[in-house]
Backbone as a chain_set.jsonl record, in Angstrom:
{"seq": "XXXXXXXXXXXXXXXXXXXXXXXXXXXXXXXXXXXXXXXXXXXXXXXXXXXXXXXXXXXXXXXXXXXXXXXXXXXXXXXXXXXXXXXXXXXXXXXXXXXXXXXXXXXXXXXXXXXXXXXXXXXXXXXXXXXXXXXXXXXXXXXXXXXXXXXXXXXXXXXXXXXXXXXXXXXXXXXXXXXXXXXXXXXXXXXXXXXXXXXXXXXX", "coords": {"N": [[0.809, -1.207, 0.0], [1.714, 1.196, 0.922], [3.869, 1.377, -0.539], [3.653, 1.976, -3.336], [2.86, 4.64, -3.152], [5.096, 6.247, -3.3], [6.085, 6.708, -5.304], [5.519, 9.299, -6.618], [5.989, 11.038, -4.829], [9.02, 10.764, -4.55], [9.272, 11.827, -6.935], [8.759, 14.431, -7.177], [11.044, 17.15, -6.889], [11.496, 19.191, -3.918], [12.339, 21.72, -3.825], [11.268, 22.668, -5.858], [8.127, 22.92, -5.228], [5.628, 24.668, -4.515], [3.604, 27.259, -3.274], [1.563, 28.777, -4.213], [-0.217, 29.826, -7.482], [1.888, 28.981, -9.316], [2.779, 26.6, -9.061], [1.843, 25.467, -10.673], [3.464, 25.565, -12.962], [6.127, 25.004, -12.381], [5.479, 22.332, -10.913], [3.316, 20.911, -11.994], [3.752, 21.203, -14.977], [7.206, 20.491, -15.67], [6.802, 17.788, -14.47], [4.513, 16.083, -15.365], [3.477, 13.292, -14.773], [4.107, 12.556, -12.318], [3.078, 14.4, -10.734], [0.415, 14.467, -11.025], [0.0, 12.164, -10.407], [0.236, 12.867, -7.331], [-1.429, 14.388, -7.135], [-3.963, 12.86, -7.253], [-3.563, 11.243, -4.971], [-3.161, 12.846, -2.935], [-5.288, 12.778, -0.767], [-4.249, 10.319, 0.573], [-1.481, 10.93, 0.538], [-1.096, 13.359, 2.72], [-2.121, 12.633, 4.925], [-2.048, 11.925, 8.715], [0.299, 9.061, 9.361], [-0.036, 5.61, 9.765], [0.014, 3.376, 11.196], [-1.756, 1.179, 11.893], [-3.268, 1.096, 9.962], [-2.292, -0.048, 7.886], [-1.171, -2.608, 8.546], [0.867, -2.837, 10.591], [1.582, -4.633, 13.145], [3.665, -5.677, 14.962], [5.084, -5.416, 17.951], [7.507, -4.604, 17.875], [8.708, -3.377, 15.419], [7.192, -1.259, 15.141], [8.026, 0.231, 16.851], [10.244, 0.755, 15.799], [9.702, 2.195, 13.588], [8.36, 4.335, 14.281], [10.571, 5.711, 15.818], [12.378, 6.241, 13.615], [10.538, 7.968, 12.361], [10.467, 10.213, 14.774], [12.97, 10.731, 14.796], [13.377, 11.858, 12.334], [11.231, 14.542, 12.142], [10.819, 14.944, 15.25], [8.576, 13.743, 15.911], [6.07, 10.986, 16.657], [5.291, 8.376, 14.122], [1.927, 8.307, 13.903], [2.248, 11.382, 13.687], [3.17, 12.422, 11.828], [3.741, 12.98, 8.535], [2.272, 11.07, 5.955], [3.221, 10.945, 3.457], [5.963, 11.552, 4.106], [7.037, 9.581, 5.515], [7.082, 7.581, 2.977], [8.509, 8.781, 1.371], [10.992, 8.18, 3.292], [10.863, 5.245, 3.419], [10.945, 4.072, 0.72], [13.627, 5.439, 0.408], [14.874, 3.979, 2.166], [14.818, 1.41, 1.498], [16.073, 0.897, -0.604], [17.555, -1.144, -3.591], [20.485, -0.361, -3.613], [20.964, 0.654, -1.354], [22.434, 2.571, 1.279], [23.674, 3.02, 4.437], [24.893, 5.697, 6.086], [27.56, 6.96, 8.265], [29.202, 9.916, 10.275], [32.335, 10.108, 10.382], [34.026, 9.789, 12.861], [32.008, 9.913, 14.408], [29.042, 11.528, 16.461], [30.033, 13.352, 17.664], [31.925, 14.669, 16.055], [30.854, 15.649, 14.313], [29.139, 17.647, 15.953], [31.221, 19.063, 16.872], [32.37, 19.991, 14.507], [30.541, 22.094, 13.824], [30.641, 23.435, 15.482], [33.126, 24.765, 14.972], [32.228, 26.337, 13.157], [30.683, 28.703, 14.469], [33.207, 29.181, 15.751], [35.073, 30.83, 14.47], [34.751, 32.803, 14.198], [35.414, 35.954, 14.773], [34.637, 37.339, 18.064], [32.968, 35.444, 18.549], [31.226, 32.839, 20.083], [31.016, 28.805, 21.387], [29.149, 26.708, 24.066], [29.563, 24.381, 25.813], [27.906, 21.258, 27.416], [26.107, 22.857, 28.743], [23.13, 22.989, 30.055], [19.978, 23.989, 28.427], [17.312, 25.167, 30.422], [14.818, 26.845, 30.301], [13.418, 28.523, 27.954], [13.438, 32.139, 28.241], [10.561, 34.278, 28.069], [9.505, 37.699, 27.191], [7.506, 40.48, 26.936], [5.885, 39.852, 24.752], [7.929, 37.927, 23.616], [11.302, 36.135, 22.852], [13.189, 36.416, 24.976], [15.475, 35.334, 25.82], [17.424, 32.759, 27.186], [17.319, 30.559, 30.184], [19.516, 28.846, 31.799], [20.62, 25.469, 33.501], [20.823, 25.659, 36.715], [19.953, 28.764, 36.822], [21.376, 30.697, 35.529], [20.779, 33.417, 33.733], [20.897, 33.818, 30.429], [20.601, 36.684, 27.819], [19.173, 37.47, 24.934], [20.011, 39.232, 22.183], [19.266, 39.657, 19.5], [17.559, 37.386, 18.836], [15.715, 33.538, 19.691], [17.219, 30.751, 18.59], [16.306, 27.454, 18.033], [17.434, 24.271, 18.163], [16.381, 21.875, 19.115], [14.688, 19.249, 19.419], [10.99, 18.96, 18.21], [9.392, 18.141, 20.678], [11.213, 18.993, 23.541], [11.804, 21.453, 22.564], [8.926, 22.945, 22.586], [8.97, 22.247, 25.861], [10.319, 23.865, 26.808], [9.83, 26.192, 26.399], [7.141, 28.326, 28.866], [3.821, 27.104, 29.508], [1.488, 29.634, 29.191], [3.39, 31.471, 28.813], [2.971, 32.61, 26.132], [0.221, 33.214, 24.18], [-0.276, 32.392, 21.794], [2.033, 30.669, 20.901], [0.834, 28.842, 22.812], [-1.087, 27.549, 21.638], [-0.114, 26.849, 19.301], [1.564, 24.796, 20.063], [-0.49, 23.327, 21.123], [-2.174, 22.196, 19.62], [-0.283, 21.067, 17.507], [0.986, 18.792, 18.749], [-1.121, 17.241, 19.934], [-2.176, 15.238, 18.334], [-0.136, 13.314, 18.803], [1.534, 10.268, 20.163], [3.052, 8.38, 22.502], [6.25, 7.558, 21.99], [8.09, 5.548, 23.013], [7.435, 2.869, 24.939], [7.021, 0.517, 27.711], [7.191, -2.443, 29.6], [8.045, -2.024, 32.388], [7.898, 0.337, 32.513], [7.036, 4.205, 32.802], [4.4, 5.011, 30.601], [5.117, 6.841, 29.345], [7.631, 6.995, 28.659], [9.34, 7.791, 30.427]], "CA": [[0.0, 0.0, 0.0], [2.897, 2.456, 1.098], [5.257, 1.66, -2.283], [2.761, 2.988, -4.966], [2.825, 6.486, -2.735], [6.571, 6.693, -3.378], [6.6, 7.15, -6.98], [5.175, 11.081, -6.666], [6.276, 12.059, -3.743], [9.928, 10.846, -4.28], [9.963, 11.99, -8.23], [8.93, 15.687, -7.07], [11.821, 18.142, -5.978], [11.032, 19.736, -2.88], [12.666, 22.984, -4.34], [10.252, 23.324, -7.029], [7.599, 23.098, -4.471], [5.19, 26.415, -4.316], [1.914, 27.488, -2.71], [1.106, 29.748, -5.289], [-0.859, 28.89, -9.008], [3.131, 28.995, -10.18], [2.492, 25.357, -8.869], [1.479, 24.269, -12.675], [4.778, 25.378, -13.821], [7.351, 24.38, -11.484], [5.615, 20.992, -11.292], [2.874, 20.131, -13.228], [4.346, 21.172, -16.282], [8.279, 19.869, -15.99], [6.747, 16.963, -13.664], [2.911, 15.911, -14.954], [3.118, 12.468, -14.527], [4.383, 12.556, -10.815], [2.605, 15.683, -10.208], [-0.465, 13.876, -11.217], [0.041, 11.173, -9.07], [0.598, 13.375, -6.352], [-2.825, 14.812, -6.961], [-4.727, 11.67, -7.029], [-3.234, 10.677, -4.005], [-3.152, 13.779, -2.14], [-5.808, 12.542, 0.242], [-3.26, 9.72, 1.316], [0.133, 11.29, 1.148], [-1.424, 13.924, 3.984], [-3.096, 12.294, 6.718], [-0.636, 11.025, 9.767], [0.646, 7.71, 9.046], [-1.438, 5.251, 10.532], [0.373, 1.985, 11.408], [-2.457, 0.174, 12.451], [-4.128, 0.858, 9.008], [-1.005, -0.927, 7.201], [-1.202, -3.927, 8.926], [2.496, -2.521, 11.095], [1.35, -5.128, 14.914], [4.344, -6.126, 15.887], [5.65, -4.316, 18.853], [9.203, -3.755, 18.038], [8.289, -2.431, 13.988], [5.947, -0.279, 15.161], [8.548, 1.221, 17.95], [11.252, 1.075, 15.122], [9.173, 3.11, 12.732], [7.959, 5.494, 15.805], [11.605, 5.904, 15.948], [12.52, 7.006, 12.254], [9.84, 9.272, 12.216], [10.934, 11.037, 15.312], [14.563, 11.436, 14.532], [13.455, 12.701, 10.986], [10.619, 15.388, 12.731], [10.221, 15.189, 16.361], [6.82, 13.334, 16.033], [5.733, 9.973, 16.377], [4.532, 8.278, 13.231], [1.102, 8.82, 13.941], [2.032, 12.546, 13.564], [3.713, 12.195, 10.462], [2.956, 12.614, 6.985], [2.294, 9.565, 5.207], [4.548, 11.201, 2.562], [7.377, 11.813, 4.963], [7.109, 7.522, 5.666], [6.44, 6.999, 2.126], [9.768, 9.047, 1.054], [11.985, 7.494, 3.762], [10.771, 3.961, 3.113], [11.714, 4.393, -0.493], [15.304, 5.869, 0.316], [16.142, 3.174, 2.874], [15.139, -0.059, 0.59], [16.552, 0.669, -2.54], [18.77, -2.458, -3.759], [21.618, 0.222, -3.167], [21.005, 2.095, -0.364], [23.607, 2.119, 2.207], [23.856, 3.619, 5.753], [26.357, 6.246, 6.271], [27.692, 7.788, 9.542], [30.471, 10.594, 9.978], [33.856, 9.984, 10.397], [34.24, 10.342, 14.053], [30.894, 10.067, 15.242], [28.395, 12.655, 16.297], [30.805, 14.436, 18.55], [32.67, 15.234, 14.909], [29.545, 16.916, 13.86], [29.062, 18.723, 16.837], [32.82, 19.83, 16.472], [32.562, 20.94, 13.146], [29.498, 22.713, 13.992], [30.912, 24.773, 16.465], [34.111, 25.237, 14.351], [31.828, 27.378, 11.956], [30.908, 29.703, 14.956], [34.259, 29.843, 16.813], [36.028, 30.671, 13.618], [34.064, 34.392, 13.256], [35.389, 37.348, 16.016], [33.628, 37.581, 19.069], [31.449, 34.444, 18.499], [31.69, 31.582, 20.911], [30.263, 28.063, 22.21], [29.139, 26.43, 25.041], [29.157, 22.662, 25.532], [27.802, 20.967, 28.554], [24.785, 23.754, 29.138], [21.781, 22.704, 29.657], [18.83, 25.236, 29.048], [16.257, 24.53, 31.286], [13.829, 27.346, 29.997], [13.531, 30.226, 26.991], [12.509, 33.415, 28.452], [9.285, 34.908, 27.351], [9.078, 38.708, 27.739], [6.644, 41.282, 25.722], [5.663, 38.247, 23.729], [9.308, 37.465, 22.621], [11.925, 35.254, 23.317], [14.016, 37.316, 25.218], [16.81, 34.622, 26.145], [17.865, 31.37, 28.169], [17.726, 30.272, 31.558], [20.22, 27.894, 32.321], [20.149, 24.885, 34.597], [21.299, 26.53, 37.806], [19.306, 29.698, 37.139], [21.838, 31.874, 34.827], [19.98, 34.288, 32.411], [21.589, 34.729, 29.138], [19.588, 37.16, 27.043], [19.485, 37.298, 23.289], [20.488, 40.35, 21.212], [18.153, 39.466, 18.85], [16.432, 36.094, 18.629], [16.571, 32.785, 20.257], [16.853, 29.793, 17.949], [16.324, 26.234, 19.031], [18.035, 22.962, 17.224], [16.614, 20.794, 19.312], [13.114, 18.428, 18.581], [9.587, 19.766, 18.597], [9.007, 18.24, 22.251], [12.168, 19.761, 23.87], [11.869, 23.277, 22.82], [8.05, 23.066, 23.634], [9.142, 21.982, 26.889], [11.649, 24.591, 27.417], [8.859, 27.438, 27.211], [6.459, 27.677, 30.238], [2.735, 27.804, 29.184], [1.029, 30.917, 29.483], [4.077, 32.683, 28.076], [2.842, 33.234, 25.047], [-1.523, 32.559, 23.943], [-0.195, 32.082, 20.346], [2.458, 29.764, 20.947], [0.677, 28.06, 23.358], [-1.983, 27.23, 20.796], [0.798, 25.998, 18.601], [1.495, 23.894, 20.715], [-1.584, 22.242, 21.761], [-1.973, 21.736, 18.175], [1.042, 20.265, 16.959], [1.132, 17.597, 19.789], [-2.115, 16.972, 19.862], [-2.344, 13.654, 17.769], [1.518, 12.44, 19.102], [1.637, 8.931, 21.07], [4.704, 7.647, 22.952], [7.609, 6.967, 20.88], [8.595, 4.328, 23.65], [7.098, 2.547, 26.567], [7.546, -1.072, 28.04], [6.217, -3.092, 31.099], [8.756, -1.921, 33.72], [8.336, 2.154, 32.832], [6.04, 4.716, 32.775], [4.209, 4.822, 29.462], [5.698, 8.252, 28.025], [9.186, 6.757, 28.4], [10.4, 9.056, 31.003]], "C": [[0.852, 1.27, 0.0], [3.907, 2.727, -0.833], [4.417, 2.762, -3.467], [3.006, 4.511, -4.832], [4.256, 7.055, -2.99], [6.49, 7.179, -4.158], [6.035, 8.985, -7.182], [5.919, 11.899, -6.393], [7.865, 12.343, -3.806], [10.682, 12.077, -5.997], [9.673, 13.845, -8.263], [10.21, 16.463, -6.109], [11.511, 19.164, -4.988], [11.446, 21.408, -3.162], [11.656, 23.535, -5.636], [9.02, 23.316, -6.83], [7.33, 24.84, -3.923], [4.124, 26.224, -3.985], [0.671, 28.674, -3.51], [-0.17, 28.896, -6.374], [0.583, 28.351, -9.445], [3.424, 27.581, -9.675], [2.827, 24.923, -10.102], [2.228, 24.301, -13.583], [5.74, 24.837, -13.606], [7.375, 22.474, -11.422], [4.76, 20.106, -12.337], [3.34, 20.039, -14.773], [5.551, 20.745, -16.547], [7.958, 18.747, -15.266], [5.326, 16.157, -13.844], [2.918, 14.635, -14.685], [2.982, 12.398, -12.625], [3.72, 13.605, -10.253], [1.181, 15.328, -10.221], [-1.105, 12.743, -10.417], [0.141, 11.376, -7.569], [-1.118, 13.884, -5.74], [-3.469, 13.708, -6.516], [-4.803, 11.15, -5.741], [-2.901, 11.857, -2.356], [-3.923, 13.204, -0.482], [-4.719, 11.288, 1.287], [-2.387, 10.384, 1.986], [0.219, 12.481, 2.551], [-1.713, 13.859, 4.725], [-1.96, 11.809, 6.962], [-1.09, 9.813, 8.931], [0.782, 6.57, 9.75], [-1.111, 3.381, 10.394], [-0.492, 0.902, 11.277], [-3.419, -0.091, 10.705], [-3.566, 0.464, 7.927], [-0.057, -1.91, 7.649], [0.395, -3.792, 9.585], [1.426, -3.203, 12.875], [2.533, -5.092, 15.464], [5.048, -4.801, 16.967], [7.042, -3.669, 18.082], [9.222, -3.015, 16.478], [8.095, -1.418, 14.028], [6.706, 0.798, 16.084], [10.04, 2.151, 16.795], [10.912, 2.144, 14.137], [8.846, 4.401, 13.432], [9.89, 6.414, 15.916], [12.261, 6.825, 14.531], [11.832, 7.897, 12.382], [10.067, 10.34, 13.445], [12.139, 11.407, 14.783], [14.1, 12.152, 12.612], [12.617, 14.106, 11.577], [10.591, 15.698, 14.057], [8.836, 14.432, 17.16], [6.787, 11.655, 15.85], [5.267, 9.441, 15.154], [3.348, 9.005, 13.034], [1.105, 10.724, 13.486], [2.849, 13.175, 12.812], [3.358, 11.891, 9.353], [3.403, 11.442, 6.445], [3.306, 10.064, 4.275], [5.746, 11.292, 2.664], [7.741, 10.011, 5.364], [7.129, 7.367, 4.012], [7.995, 7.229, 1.305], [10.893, 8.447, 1.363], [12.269, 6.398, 3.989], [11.36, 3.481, 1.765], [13.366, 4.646, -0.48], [16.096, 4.429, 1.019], [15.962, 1.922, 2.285], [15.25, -0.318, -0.522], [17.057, -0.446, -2.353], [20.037, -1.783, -3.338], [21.65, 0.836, -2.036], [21.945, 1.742, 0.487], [23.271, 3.301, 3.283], [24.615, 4.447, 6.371], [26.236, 7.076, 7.64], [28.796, 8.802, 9.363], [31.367, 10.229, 10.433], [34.22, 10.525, 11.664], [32.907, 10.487, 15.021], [29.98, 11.093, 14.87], [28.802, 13.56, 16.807], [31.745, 15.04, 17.413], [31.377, 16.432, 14.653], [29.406, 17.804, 14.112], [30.609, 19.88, 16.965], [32.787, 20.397, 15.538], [31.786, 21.811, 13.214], [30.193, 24.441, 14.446], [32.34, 25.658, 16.005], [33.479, 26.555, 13.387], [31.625, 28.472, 12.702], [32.036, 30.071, 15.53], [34.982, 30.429, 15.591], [35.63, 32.83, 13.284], [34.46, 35.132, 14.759], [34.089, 37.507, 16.954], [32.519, 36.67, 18.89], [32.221, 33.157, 19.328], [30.516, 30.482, 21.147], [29.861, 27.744, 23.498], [28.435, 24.884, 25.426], [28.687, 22.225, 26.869], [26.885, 21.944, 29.279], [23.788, 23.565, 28.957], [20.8, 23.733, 30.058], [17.923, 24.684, 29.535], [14.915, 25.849, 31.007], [14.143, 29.206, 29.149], [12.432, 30.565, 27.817], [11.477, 34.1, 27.683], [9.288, 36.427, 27.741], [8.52, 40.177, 26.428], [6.43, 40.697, 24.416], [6.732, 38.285, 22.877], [9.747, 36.497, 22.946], [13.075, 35.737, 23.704], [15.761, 36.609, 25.742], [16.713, 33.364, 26.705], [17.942, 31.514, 29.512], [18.676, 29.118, 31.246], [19.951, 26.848, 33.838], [21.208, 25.659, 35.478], [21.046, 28.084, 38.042], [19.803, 30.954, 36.204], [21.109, 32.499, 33.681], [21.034, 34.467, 31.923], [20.49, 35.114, 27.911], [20.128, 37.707, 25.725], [19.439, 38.795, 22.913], [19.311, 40.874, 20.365], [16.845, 38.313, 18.733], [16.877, 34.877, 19.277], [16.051, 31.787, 19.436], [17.218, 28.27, 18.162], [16.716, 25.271, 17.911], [17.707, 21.426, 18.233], [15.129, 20.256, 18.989], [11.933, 19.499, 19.04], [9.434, 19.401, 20.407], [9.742, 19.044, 23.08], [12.275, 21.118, 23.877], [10.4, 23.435, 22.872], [8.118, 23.435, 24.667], [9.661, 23.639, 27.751], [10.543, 26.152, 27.405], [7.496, 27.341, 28.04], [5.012, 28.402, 29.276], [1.931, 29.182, 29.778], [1.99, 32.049, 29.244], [3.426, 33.553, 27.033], [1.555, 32.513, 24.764], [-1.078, 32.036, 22.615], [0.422, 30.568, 20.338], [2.151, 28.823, 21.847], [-0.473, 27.296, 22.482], [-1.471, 26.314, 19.382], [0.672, 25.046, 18.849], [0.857, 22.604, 20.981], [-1.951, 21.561, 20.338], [-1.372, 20.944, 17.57], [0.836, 18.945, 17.354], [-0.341, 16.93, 20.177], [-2.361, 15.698, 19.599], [-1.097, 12.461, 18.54], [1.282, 11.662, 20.665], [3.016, 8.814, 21.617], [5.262, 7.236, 21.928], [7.665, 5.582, 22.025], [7.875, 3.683, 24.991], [7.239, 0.787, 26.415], [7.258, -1.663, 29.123], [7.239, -2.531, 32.388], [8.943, -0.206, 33.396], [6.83, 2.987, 32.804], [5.705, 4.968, 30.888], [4.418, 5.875, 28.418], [6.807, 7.934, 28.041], [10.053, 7.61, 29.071], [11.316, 8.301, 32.256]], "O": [[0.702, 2.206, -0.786], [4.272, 3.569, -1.654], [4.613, 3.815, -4.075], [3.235, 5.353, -5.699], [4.487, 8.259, -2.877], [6.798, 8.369, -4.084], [6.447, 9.649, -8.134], [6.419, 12.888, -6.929], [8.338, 13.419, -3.437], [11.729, 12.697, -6.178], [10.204, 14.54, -9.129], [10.293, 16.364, -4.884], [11.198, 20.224, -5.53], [10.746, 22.266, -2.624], [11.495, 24.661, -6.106], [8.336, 23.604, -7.811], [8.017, 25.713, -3.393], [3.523, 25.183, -4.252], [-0.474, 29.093, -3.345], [-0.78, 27.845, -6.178], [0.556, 27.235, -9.964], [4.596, 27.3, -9.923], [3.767, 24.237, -10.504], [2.19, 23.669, -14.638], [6.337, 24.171, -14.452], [8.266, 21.65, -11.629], [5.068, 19.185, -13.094], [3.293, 19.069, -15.53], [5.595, 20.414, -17.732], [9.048, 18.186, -15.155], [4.851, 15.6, -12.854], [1.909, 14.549, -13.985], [1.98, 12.232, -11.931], [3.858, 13.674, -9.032], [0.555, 15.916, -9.34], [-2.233, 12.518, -9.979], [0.143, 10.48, -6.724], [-1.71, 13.822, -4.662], [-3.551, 13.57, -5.295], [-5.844, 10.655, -5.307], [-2.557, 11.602, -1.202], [-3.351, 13.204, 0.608], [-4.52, 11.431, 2.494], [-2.242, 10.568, 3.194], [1.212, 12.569, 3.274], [-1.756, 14.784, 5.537], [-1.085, 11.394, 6.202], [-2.076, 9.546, 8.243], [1.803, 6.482, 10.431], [-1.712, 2.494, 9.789], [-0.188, -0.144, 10.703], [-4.021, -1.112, 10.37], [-4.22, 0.558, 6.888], [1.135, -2.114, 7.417], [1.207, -4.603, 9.14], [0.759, -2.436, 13.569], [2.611, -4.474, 16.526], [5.368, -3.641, 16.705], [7.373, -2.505, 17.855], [9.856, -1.96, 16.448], [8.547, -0.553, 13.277], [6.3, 1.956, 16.186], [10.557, 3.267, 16.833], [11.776, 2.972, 13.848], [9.185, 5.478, 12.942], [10.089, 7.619, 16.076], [12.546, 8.019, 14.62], [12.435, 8.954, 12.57], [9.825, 11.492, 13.088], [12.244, 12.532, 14.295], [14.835, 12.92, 11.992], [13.4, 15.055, 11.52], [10.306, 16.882, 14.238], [8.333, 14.482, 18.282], [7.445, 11.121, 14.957], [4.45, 10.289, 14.796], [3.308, 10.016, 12.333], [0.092, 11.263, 13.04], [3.248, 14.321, 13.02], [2.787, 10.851, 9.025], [4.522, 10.93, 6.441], [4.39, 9.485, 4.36], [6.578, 11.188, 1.762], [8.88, 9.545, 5.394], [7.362, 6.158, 4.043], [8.601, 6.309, 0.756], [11.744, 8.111, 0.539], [13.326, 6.052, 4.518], [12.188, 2.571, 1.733], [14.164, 4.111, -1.249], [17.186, 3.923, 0.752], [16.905, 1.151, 2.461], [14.855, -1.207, -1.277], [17.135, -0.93, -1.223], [20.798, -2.498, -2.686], [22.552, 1.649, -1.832], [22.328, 0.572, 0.482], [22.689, 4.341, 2.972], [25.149, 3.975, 7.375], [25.241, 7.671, 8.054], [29.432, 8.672, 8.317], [30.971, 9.75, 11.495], [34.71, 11.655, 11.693], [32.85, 11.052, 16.113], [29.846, 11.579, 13.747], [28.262, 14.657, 16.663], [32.422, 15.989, 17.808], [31.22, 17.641, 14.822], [29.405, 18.806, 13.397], [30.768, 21.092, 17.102], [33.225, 21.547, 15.588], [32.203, 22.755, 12.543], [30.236, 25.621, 14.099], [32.655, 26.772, 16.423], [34.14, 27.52, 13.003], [32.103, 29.491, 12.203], [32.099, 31.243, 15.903], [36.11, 30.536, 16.072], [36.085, 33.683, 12.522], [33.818, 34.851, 15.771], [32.917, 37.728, 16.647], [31.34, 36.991, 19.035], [33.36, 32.7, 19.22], [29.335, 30.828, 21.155], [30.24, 28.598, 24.3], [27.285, 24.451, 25.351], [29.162, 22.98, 27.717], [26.893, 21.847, 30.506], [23.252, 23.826, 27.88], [20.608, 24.251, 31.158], [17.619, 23.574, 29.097], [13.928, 25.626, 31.708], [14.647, 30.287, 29.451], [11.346, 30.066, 28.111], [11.753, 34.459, 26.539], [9.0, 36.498, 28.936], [9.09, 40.597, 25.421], [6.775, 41.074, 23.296], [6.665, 38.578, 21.683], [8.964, 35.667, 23.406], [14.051, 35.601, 22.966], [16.817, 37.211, 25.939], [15.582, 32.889, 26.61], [18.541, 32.453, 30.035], [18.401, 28.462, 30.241], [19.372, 27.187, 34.869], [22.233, 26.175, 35.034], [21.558, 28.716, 38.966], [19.114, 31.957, 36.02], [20.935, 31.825, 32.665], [22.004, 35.021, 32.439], [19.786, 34.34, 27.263], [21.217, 38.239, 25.511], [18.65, 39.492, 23.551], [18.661, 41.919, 20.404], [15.629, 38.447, 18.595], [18.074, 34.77, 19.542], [14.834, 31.649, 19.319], [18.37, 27.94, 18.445], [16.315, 25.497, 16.769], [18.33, 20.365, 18.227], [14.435, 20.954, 18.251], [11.929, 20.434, 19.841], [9.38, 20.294, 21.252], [9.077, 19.977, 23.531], [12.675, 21.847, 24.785], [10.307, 24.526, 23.436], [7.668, 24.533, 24.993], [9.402, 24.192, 28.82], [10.56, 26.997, 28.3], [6.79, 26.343, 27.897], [4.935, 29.471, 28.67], [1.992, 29.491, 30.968], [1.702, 33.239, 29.372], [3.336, 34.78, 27.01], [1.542, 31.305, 25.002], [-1.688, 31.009, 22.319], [-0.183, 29.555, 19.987], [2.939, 27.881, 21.935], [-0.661, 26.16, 22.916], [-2.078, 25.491, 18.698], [-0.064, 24.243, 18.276], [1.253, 21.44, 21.056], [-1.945, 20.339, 20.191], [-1.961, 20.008, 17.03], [0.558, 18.042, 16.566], [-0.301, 15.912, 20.867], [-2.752, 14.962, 20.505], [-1.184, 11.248, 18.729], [1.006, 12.121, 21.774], [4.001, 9.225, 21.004], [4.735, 6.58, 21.03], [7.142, 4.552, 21.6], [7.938, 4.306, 26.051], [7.462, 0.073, 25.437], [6.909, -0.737, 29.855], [6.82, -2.866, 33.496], [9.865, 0.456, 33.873], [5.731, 2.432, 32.788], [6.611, 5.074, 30.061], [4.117, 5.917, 27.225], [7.429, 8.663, 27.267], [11.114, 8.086, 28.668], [12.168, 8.943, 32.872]]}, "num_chains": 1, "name": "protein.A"}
């Protein structure tokens, strides 16, 4: 049921992707077959992606797929576009596909990362800080608390790299009516990624 949805979703470029009419140029017209198929199937490739209604029982599948779809969004399957499963089912069982990691881990990553800000005057990191809550003030995001209470306040903006639950977390409701409405929204449909007979059933 999932394979057929590939062939659209994977043969459209996400860069030639518009919300406009300039739609019917970008794809229907250099893309009509797949763009066509995209239509047809629209009602699929948008609803969450709905394990139970593609015969996915077994426990550990169903935790492993729960799993992909967080580390690609933040969100449990369930709160994941069928097109976003439909794409990354496609990529990972080609006949070729292969598995690649970086060269040193993820602590390379994070190294190189921080190589791009330490490398610019007056810009620095800070490893081993955990924020424990963005500041809200005159409906902004006026900075970081730190665990142990330190305010560091933003210049201009404060931007988060870490999952949808996490930087949720990290602002206190009633900061903000908008973003708390986000919020309730977003997460709304999203199930446990993990639970198991000896924990509590959000995996904490």
């Amino acid at each position: 049921q999932l394979i057929p949805l590939t062939k659209g979703v994977t043969a459209l470029p996400s860069t030639a992707v518009r919300g406009d009419a300039g739609v019917l140029l970008t794809l229907g017209a250099r893309y009509p077959r797949a763009f066509l198929d995209v239509i047809l199937n629209a009602q699929k490739i948008t609803a969450p992606f709905d394990l139970e209604a593609y015969g996915v029982r077994d426990p550990f599948l169903k935790n492993y797929l729960d799993l992909i779809a967080f580390l690609l969004q933040g969100l449990p399957s369930n709160g994941t576009l069928t097109a976003v499963m439909a794409f990354m089912v496609d990529e990972f069982y080609k006949p070729d596909a292969v598995m690649d990691f970086p060269k040193g881990g993820s602590g390379a990553m994070a190294a190189a990362l921080a190589r791009g800000v330490t490398k610019h005057a007056g810009c620095s990191v800070r490893t081993s800080t955990p924020v424990e809550e963005v500041v809200v003030e005159e409906g902004r995001a006026a900075g970081v608390r730190l665990k142990g209470g330190r305010l560091l306040r933003a210049k201009r903006a404060v931007v988060s790299n870490a999952d949808l639950h996490n930087t949720f977390r990290m602002v206190p409701e009633g900061a903000h009516a908008g973003f708390d409405e986000e919020r309730d929204a977003l997460l709304a449909p999203a199930a446990p990624v993990y639970s198991d007979d000896d924990g509590p059933a959000d995996g904490a």
